[in-house]
Amino acid sequence: MVKKEVKSKNDFKVTPYEVEGNVDYSRLIKEFGISKIDSKLLDKIKKHTGELHFMLRRGIFFAHRDMDWLLEEYEKGNKFFLYTGRGPSGKVHLGHLFPWLFTKWLQDKFGVELWFQMTDDEKFLFKDNLSLEEANKTAYENALDVIAMGFDPKKTKIIVDTDNAGLMYKEALRVSKKITFSMVRSSFGFNESSNIGEIFYTSMQAVPAFLPSVISKKEIPCLIPHAVDQDPHFRLTRDILPKLGHYKPASIQCCFLPPLNGMEGKMGTTNEESGVINTTDTPEEVKRKINKYAFSGGQATIEEHRKLGGNPDVDVSFQYLKMFFEPDDAKLAKIEKDYRSGKMLTGELKQILIEKINTFLKEHQKKREEAKKHLDKFLFKK
Ligand code: TYM
């Protein structure tokens, strides 16, 4: 795919295949036609969950499509299922776990099924140097990270696109017949040299949004948690599914966990060393990466920092605590206050984050290892 230039500082771009520039989420809400999650919706969610996840309280899950409808159906006894996924192109990093942590909370609170799609086909088609065999193998490696999040094995089904193609292909065909090239061109940035597999692919990502309805021969509402980069796929899906006699899927969308080095865009595999913490990183790697690369909002010298204080709004370590690793609002507020006033130094803030991530990863890696024994229970078979 040909990369388009991001022209000015206020210019940014979000597609499933490129996130560039400084993303303005309020503008994105307008451009994508998604709805902001407001206090009224939060109250409706809270009615069912009893409490609000910190990612909702802090506006990290910030937008949605049709959540009001989904909750109305739920209240009528028409339970939904969850659908999310992963494009297995390499190791899983903290950015990927981010929507999965929230998805796990939704599964626990609503007691619903999760359908998890591994798109080995997508990554083979979109990545220049990835073989189909490697993408397929990576799907099963990445599935261990999904299972390690603690999803309920009785209520969770992992689909691997190429291995479940027999079931999925027929449904993808029905979707693809309703999509023209001009519909996908602008959404995904395709051009004359895009391969034709890329052009077809979005039909495969549409399928899990209605597959459980096809299997059970009964229409079931679907809720898709994801970061906002995936919205173009589901905007199309929502246009097509009613034409095939299915519900439009609802979605709940989060912003991006930034790269460690504070660069624009999302945490992604292109800046592996300075931008990304993988779930398989050792405690030493985590410590080294954060100390060396985590973009700091602190002052140049300790004296200046004590005098002027730090800026948590741009400090990546603080942002990681806020977005992922410090769910306790009171503790987070204390860190913010101390950092802003200059009482807490950058080194101390980084140390808090290193400990939090390493505690989290120690547990995650243990569960990831155990997941190898349970993989089979999660794989969808038909
Ligand atoms: P993938 O593998 O790029 O990403 C998996 C999930 O992680 C989200 N994500 C992030 N969230 C926060 N911060 C980040 N830095 C960050 N980077 C990635 C993605 O939005 C996604 O939710 N095509 C998809 C796979 C897929 C899928 C789905 C995703 C298939 N069906 C349904 C979501 C919902 C992909 O390549 O995701």
PDB file of C-alpha atoms in Angstrom, residues 90-319:
ATOM      1  CA  GLY A  90       4.343 -11.111  15.674  1.00  0.00           C
ATOM      2  CA  LYS A  91       4.529 -10.926  19.440  1.00  0.00           C
ATOM      3  CA  VAL A  92       1.653  -9.560  21.477  1.00  0.00           C
ATOM      4  CA  HIS A  93       2.456  -6.203  23.123  1.00  0.00           C
ATOM      5  CA  LEU A  94       0.829  -4.210  25.910  1.00  0.00           C
ATOM      6  CA  GLY A  95      -1.259  -2.203  23.414  1.00  0.00           C
ATOM      7  CA  HIS A  96      -3.022  -5.368  22.282  1.00  0.00           C
ATOM      8  CA  LEU A  97      -3.793  -6.478  25.836  1.00  0.00           C
ATOM      9  CA  PHE A  98      -5.410  -3.157  26.489  1.00  0.00           C
ATOM     10  CA  PRO A  99      -8.820  -3.828  24.826  1.00  0.00           C
ATOM     11  CA  TRP A 100      -8.667  -7.481  25.920  1.00  0.00           C
ATOM     12  CA  LEU A 101      -8.456  -6.492  29.591  1.00  0.00           C
ATOM     13  CA  PHE A 102     -11.674  -4.533  29.137  1.00  0.00           C
ATOM     14  CA  THR A 103     -13.285  -7.338  27.126  1.00  0.00           C
ATOM     15  CA  LYS A 104     -12.599  -9.744  29.998  1.00  0.00           C
ATOM     16  CA  TRP A 105     -14.349  -7.321  32.369  1.00  0.00           C
ATOM     17  CA  LEU A 106     -17.367  -7.218  30.035  1.00  0.00           C
ATOM     18  CA  GLN A 107     -17.469 -11.019  29.862  1.00  0.00           C
ATOM     19  CA  ASP A 108     -17.387 -11.280  33.667  1.00  0.00           C
ATOM     20  CA  LYS A 109     -19.969  -8.576  34.285  1.00  0.00           C
ATOM     21  CA  PHE A 110     -22.490  -9.627  31.639  1.00  0.00           C
ATOM     22  CA  GLY A 111     -21.759 -13.372  31.689  1.00  0.00           C
ATOM     23  CA  VAL A 112     -21.637 -13.533  27.894  1.00  0.00           C
ATOM     24  CA  GLU A 113     -19.802 -15.504  25.226  1.00  0.00           C
ATOM     25  CA  LEU A 114     -16.685 -14.175  23.505  1.00  0.00           C
ATOM     26  CA  TRP A 115     -15.804 -15.024  19.925  1.00  0.00           C
ATOM     27  CA  PHE A 116     -12.162 -14.230  19.261  1.00  0.00           C
ATOM     28  CA  GLN A 117     -10.894 -14.063  15.674  1.00  0.00           C
ATOM     29  CA  MET A 118      -7.254 -14.731  14.712  1.00  0.00           C
ATOM     30  CA  THR A 119      -6.740 -13.223  11.268  1.00  0.00           C
ATOM     31  CA  ASP A 120      -3.730 -15.111   9.922  1.00  0.00           C
ATOM     32  CA  ASP A 121      -5.123 -14.493   6.404  1.00  0.00           C
ATOM     33  CA  GLU A 122      -5.124 -10.724   6.980  1.00  0.00           C
ATOM     34  CA  LYS A 123      -1.543 -10.560   8.197  1.00  0.00           C
ATOM     35  CA  PHE A 124      -0.318 -12.784   5.355  1.00  0.00           C
ATOM     36  CA  LEU A 125      -2.003 -10.483   2.832  1.00  0.00           C
ATOM     37  CA  PHE A 126      -0.939  -7.170   4.349  1.00  0.00           C
ATOM     38  CA  LYS A 127       2.625  -7.913   5.510  1.00  0.00           C
ATOM     39  CA  ASP A 128       5.328  -8.091   2.899  1.00  0.00           C
ATOM     40  CA  ASN A 129       7.585 -10.660   4.514  1.00  0.00           C
ATOM     41  CA  LEU A 130       5.204 -12.929   6.382  1.00  0.00           C
ATOM     42  CA  SER A 131       4.497 -16.436   5.076  1.00  0.00           C
ATOM     43  CA  LEU A 132       1.080 -17.998   5.565  1.00  0.00           C
ATOM     44  CA  GLU A 133       2.678 -20.761   7.654  1.00  0.00           C
ATOM     45  CA  GLU A 134       4.323 -18.234   9.958  1.00  0.00           C
ATOM     46  CA  ALA A 135       1.106 -16.192  10.371  1.00  0.00           C
ATOM     47  CA  ASN A 136      -0.812 -19.382  11.186  1.00  0.00           C
ATOM     48  CA  LYS A 137       1.769 -20.502  13.742  1.00  0.00           C
ATOM     49  CA  THR A 138       1.754 -17.023  15.306  1.00  0.00           C
ATOM     50  CA  ALA A 139      -2.037 -17.214  15.667  1.00  0.00           C
ATOM     51  CA  TYR A 140      -1.640 -20.139  18.088  1.00  0.00           C
ATOM     52  CA  GLU A 141       1.243 -18.411  19.925  1.00  0.00           C
ATOM     53  CA  ASN A 142      -0.849 -15.242  20.318  1.00  0.00           C
ATOM     54  CA  ALA A 143      -3.842 -17.316  21.457  1.00  0.00           C
ATOM     55  CA  LEU A 144      -1.827 -18.130  24.606  1.00  0.00           C
ATOM     56  CA  ASP A 145      -1.825 -14.424  25.485  1.00  0.00           C
ATOM     57  CA  VAL A 146      -5.570 -14.261  24.943  1.00  0.00           C
ATOM     58  CA  ILE A 147      -6.180 -17.263  27.209  1.00  0.00           C
ATOM     59  CA  ALA A 148      -3.797 -15.806  29.826  1.00  0.00           C
ATOM     60  CA  MET A 149      -6.195 -12.855  30.209  1.00  0.00           C
ATOM     61  CA  GLY A 150      -8.479 -15.268  32.067  1.00  0.00           C
ATOM     62  CA  PHE A 151     -11.433 -15.589  29.669  1.00  0.00           C
ATOM     63  CA  ASP A 152     -13.960 -18.260  30.615  1.00  0.00           C
ATOM     64  CA  PRO A 153     -13.129 -21.448  28.628  1.00  0.00           C
ATOM     65  CA  LYS A 154     -16.798 -22.460  28.597  1.00  0.00           C
ATOM     66  CA  LYS A 155     -17.817 -19.149  27.070  1.00  0.00           C
ATOM     67  CA  THR A 156     -14.880 -18.347  24.772  1.00  0.00           C
ATOM     68  CA  LYS A 157     -14.242 -19.554  21.240  1.00  0.00           C
ATOM     69  CA  ILE A 158     -11.113 -18.760  19.263  1.00  0.00           C
ATOM     70  CA  ILE A 159     -11.463 -18.901  15.478  1.00  0.00           C
ATOM     71  CA  VAL A 160      -8.361 -19.069  13.288  1.00  0.00           C
ATOM     72  CA  ASP A 161      -9.387 -17.814   9.843  1.00  0.00           C
ATOM     73  CA  THR A 162      -7.501 -20.256   7.617  1.00  0.00           C
ATOM     74  CA  ASP A 163      -8.290 -23.250   9.858  1.00  0.00           C
ATOM     75  CA  ASN A 164     -11.978 -22.385  10.168  1.00  0.00           C
ATOM     76  CA  ALA A 165     -12.269 -21.314   6.544  1.00  0.00           C
ATOM     77  CA  GLY A 166     -14.752 -24.064   5.706  1.00  0.00           C
ATOM     78  CA  LEU A 167     -17.319 -22.409   7.894  1.00  0.00           C
ATOM     79  CA  MET A 168     -16.300 -18.789   7.388  1.00  0.00           C
ATOM     80  CA  TYR A 169     -15.735 -18.591   3.654  1.00  0.00           C
ATOM     81  CA  LYS A 170     -19.381 -19.090   2.677  1.00  0.00           C
ATOM     82  CA  GLU A 171     -20.468 -16.285   4.968  1.00  0.00           C
ATOM     83  CA  ALA A 172     -17.611 -14.023   3.822  1.00  0.00           C
ATOM     84  CA  LEU A 173     -18.742 -14.549   0.225  1.00  0.00           C
ATOM     85  CA  ARG A 174     -22.228 -13.345   1.059  1.00  0.00           C
ATOM     86  CA  VAL A 175     -20.724 -10.192   2.619  1.00  0.00           C
ATOM     87  CA  SER A 176     -18.244  -9.587  -0.200  1.00  0.00           C
ATOM     88  CA  LYS A 177     -20.954  -9.625  -2.850  1.00  0.00           C
ATOM     89  CA  LYS A 178     -22.428  -6.503  -1.246  1.00  0.00           C
ATOM     90  CA  ILE A 179     -19.119  -4.574  -1.104  1.00  0.00           C
ATOM     91  CA  THR A 180     -17.699  -2.719  -4.088  1.00  0.00           C
ATOM     92  CA  PHE A 181     -14.091  -1.686  -4.635  1.00  0.00           C
ATOM     93  CA  SER A 182     -15.027   1.962  -4.286  1.00  0.00           C
ATOM     94  CA  MET A 183     -16.484   1.245  -0.821  1.00  0.00           C
ATOM     95  CA  VAL A 184     -13.207  -0.208   0.482  1.00  0.00           C
ATOM     96  CA  ARG A 185     -10.788   2.032  -1.402  1.00  0.00           C
ATOM     97  CA  SER A 186     -11.155   5.143   0.707  1.00  0.00           C
ATOM     98  CA  SER A 187     -11.747   3.342   4.020  1.00  0.00           C
ATOM     99  CA  PHE A 188      -8.498   1.418   3.830  1.00  0.00           C
ATOM    100  CA  GLY A 189      -6.362   3.509   1.467  1.00  0.00           C
ATOM    101  CA  PHE A 190      -6.234   0.921  -1.338  1.00  0.00           C
ATOM    102  CA  ASN A 191      -4.994   1.752  -4.813  1.00  0.00           C
ATOM    103  CA  GLU A 192      -4.279   0.056  -8.150  1.00  0.00           C
ATOM    104  CA  SER A 193      -1.339  -1.896  -6.743  1.00  0.00           C
ATOM    105  CA  SER A 194      -3.141  -3.310  -3.695  1.00  0.00           C
ATOM    106  CA  ASN A 195      -3.354  -7.087  -3.954  1.00  0.00           C
ATOM    107  CA  ILE A 196      -6.866  -8.429  -4.443  1.00  0.00           C
ATOM    108  CA  GLY A 197      -6.730 -10.468  -1.230  1.00  0.00           C
ATOM    109  CA  GLU A 198      -6.476  -7.197   0.711  1.00  0.00           C
ATOM    110  CA  ILE A 199      -9.546  -5.918  -1.067  1.00  0.00           C
ATOM    111  CA  PHE A 200     -11.568  -9.025  -0.131  1.00  0.00           C
ATOM    112  CA  TYR A 201     -10.274  -9.304   3.425  1.00  0.00           C
ATOM    113  CA  THR A 202     -12.745  -7.046   5.275  1.00  0.00           C
ATOM    114  CA  SER A 203     -15.483  -9.599   4.438  1.00  0.00           C
ATOM    115  CA  MET A 204     -13.654 -12.107   6.669  1.00  0.00           C
ATOM    116  CA  GLN A 205     -13.502  -9.660   9.572  1.00  0.00           C
ATOM    117  CA  ALA A 206     -17.257  -9.102   9.226  1.00  0.00           C
ATOM    118  CA  VAL A 207     -18.121 -12.791   9.660  1.00  0.00           C
ATOM    119  CA  PRO A 208     -17.724 -13.333  13.433  1.00  0.00           C
ATOM    120  CA  ALA A 209     -20.158 -10.436  13.996  1.00  0.00           C
ATOM    121  CA  PHE A 210     -22.980 -12.729  12.816  1.00  0.00           C
ATOM    122  CA  LEU A 211     -21.522 -16.267  12.759  1.00  0.00           C
ATOM    123  CA  PRO A 212     -23.026 -17.211  16.161  1.00  0.00           C
ATOM    124  CA  SER A 213     -26.435 -16.136  14.776  1.00  0.00           C
ATOM    125  CA  VAL A 214     -25.964 -18.351  11.702  1.00  0.00           C
ATOM    126  CA  ILE A 215     -24.904 -21.315  13.842  1.00  0.00           C
ATOM    127  CA  SER A 216     -27.742 -20.968  16.344  1.00  0.00           C
ATOM    128  CA  LYS A 217     -30.268 -20.049  13.620  1.00  0.00           C
ATOM    129  CA  LYS A 218     -31.369 -17.129  15.781  1.00  0.00           C
ATOM    130  CA  GLU A 219     -30.321 -13.474  15.611  1.00  0.00           C
ATOM    131  CA  ILE A 220     -28.048 -12.551  18.535  1.00  0.00           C
ATOM    132  CA  PRO A 221     -26.829  -8.983  19.171  1.00  0.00           C
ATOM    133  CA  CYS A 222     -23.053  -8.514  18.970  1.00  0.00           C
ATOM    134  CA  LEU A 223     -20.745  -6.101  20.828  1.00  0.00           C
ATOM    135  CA  ILE A 224     -17.229  -5.505  19.502  1.00  0.00           C
ATOM    136  CA  PRO A 225     -14.640  -3.951  21.848  1.00  0.00           C
ATOM    137  CA  HIS A 226     -11.608  -2.630  19.942  1.00  0.00           C
ATOM    138  CA  ALA A 227      -9.285   0.359  19.529  1.00  0.00           C
ATOM    139  CA  VAL A 228     -10.583   3.001  17.148  1.00  0.00           C
ATOM    140  CA  ASP A 229      -8.267   1.889  14.283  1.00  0.00           C
ATOM    141  CA  GLN A 230     -10.592  -1.066  13.565  1.00  0.00           C
ATOM    142  CA  ASP A 231     -13.721   1.059  13.122  1.00  0.00           C
ATOM    143  CA  PRO A 232     -13.475   1.267   9.288  1.00  0.00           C
ATOM    144  CA  HIS A 233     -13.992  -2.516   9.080  1.00  0.00           C
ATOM    145  CA  PHE A 234     -17.087  -2.406  11.222  1.00  0.00           C
ATOM    146  CA  ARG A 235     -18.535   0.684   9.579  1.00  0.00           C
ATOM    147  CA  LEU A 236     -18.710  -1.411   6.419  1.00  0.00           C
ATOM    148  CA  THR A 237     -19.936  -4.482   8.304  1.00  0.00           C
ATOM    149  CA  ARG A 238     -22.759  -2.429   9.742  1.00  0.00           C
ATOM    150  CA  ASP A 239     -23.797  -1.257   6.266  1.00  0.00           C
ATOM    151  CA  ILE A 240     -23.927  -4.791   4.914  1.00  0.00           C
ATOM    152  CA  LEU A 241     -25.347  -7.018   7.652  1.00  0.00           C
ATOM    153  CA  PRO A 242     -28.942  -5.733   7.596  1.00  0.00           C
ATOM    154  CA  LYS A 243     -28.964  -6.525   3.861  1.00  0.00           C
ATOM    155  CA  LEU A 244     -28.213 -10.127   4.813  1.00  0.00           C
ATOM    156  CA  GLY A 245     -30.913 -10.218   7.478  1.00  0.00           C
ATOM    157  CA  HIS A 246     -28.608  -9.723  10.487  1.00  0.00           C
ATOM    158  CA  TYR A 247     -28.347  -7.107  13.231  1.00  0.00           C
ATOM    159  CA  LYS A 248     -25.763  -4.347  12.882  1.00  0.00           C
ATOM    160  CA  PRO A 249     -23.026  -5.068  15.438  1.00  0.00           C
ATOM    161  CA  ALA A 250     -22.552  -2.551  18.261  1.00  0.00           C
ATOM    162  CA  SER A 251     -19.060  -1.470  19.245  1.00  0.00           C
ATOM    163  CA  ILE A 252     -17.183   0.097  22.140  1.00  0.00           C
ATOM    164  CA  GLN A 253     -13.908   1.761  21.231  1.00  0.00           C
ATOM    165  CA  CYS A 254     -10.737   2.829  23.028  1.00  0.00           C
ATOM    166  CA  CYS A 255      -7.903   5.213  22.245  1.00  0.00           C
ATOM    167  CA  PHE A 256      -4.331   4.019  21.666  1.00  0.00           C
ATOM    168  CA  LEU A 257      -1.738   3.167  24.250  1.00  0.00           C
ATOM    169  CA  PRO A 258       1.123   5.371  22.990  1.00  0.00           C
ATOM    170  CA  PRO A 259       4.557   4.064  22.040  1.00  0.00           C
ATOM    171  CA  LEU A 260       7.064   4.126  24.911  1.00  0.00           C
ATOM    172  CA  ASN A 261       9.208   6.786  23.244  1.00  0.00           C
ATOM    173  CA  GLY A 262       6.284   9.205  23.086  1.00  0.00           C
ATOM    174  CA  MET A 263       6.258   9.268  19.293  1.00  0.00           C
ATOM    175  CA  GLU A 264       2.955   9.929  17.566  1.00  0.00           C
ATOM    176  CA  GLY A 265       0.706   7.046  16.543  1.00  0.00           C
ATOM    177  CA  LYS A 266       0.039   3.818  18.439  1.00  0.00           C
ATOM    178  CA  MET A 267       2.273   1.304  20.135  1.00  0.00           C
ATOM    179  CA  GLY A 268       3.179  -0.806  17.130  1.00  0.00           C
ATOM    180  CA  THR A 269       5.667  -3.395  16.014  1.00  0.00           C
ATOM    181  CA  THR A 270       7.567  -1.020  13.693  1.00  0.00           C
ATOM    182  CA  ASN A 271       9.421   0.582  16.605  1.00  0.00           C
ATOM    183  CA  GLU A 272       9.978  -2.662  18.512  1.00  0.00           C
ATOM    184  CA  GLU A 273      12.995  -1.667  20.628  1.00  0.00           C
ATOM    185  CA  SER A 274      12.172   1.878  21.695  1.00  0.00           C
ATOM    186  CA  GLY A 275       8.388   1.806  21.483  1.00  0.00           C
ATOM    187  CA  VAL A 276       7.029  -1.532  22.551  1.00  0.00           C
ATOM    188  CA  ILE A 277       6.832  -3.775  25.602  1.00  0.00           C
ATOM    189  CA  ASN A 278       5.996  -7.326  24.628  1.00  0.00           C
ATOM    190  CA  THR A 279       4.217  -9.766  26.919  1.00  0.00           C
ATOM    191  CA  THR A 280       7.255 -12.050  26.806  1.00  0.00           C
ATOM    192  CA  ASP A 281       9.800  -9.363  27.837  1.00  0.00           C
ATOM    193  CA  THR A 282      11.913 -10.214  30.895  1.00  0.00           C
ATOM    194  CA  PRO A 283      11.930  -7.953  33.992  1.00  0.00           C
ATOM    195  CA  GLU A 284      15.383  -6.701  32.944  1.00  0.00           C
ATOM    196  CA  GLU A 285      14.149  -5.818  29.444  1.00  0.00           C
ATOM    197  CA  VAL A 286      11.175  -3.934  30.881  1.00  0.00           C
ATOM    198  CA  LYS A 287      13.460  -2.019  33.257  1.00  0.00           C
ATOM    199  CA  ARG A 288      15.971  -1.204  30.538  1.00  0.00           C
ATOM    200  CA  LYS A 289      13.355  -0.094  27.984  1.00  0.00           C
ATOM    201  CA  ILE A 290      11.501   2.145  30.421  1.00  0.00           C
ATOM    202  CA  ASN A 291      14.606   3.735  31.872  1.00  0.00           C
ATOM    203  CA  LYS A 292      16.137   4.283  28.461  1.00  0.00           C
ATOM    204  CA  TYR A 293      13.155   5.161  26.268  1.00  0.00           C
ATOM    205  CA  ALA A 294      10.006   6.125  28.219  1.00  0.00           C
ATOM    206  CA  PHE A 295       9.334   9.721  27.213  1.00  0.00           C
ATOM    207  CA  SER A 296       9.495  11.917  30.269  1.00  0.00           C
ATOM    208  CA  GLY A 297       7.524  15.014  31.210  1.00  0.00           C
ATOM    209  CA  GLY A 298      10.186  15.878  33.781  1.00  0.00           C
ATOM    210  CA  GLN A 299      12.606  18.810  33.797  1.00  0.00           C
ATOM    211  CA  ALA A 300      16.224  18.653  32.638  1.00  0.00           C
ATOM    212  CA  THR A 301      17.776  18.820  36.128  1.00  0.00           C
ATOM    213  CA  ILE A 302      16.617  17.729  39.582  1.00  0.00           C
ATOM    214  CA  GLU A 303      16.770  21.356  40.786  1.00  0.00           C
ATOM    215  CA  GLU A 304      14.511  22.558  37.973  1.00  0.00           C
ATOM    216  CA  HIS A 305      12.171  19.617  38.462  1.00  0.00           C
ATOM    217  CA  ARG A 306      11.809  20.359  42.196  1.00  0.00           C
ATOM    218  CA  LYS A 307      11.114  23.996  41.333  1.00  0.00           C
ATOM    219  CA  LEU A 308       8.898  23.697  38.257  1.00  0.00           C
ATOM    220  CA  GLY A 309       7.463  20.189  38.600  1.00  0.00           C
ATOM    221  CA  GLY A 310       6.822  17.597  35.880  1.00  0.00           C
ATOM    222  CA  ASN A 311       4.101  17.354  33.258  1.00  0.00           C
ATOM    223  CA  PRO A 312       2.117  14.089  33.649  1.00  0.00           C
ATOM    224  CA  ASP A 313       0.003  14.910  30.571  1.00  0.00           C
ATOM    225  CA  VAL A 314       2.899  14.148  28.234  1.00  0.00           C
ATOM    226  CA  ASP A 315       4.821  11.745  30.459  1.00  0.00           C
ATOM    227  CA  VAL A 316       4.479   8.256  28.995  1.00  0.00           C
ATOM    228  CA  SER A 317       5.113   6.472  32.315  1.00  0.00           C
ATOM    229  CA  PHE A 318       2.269   8.403  33.887  1.00  0.00           C
ATOM    230  CA  GLN A 319       0.041   7.740  30.879  1.00  0.00           C
TER     231      GLN A 319
END
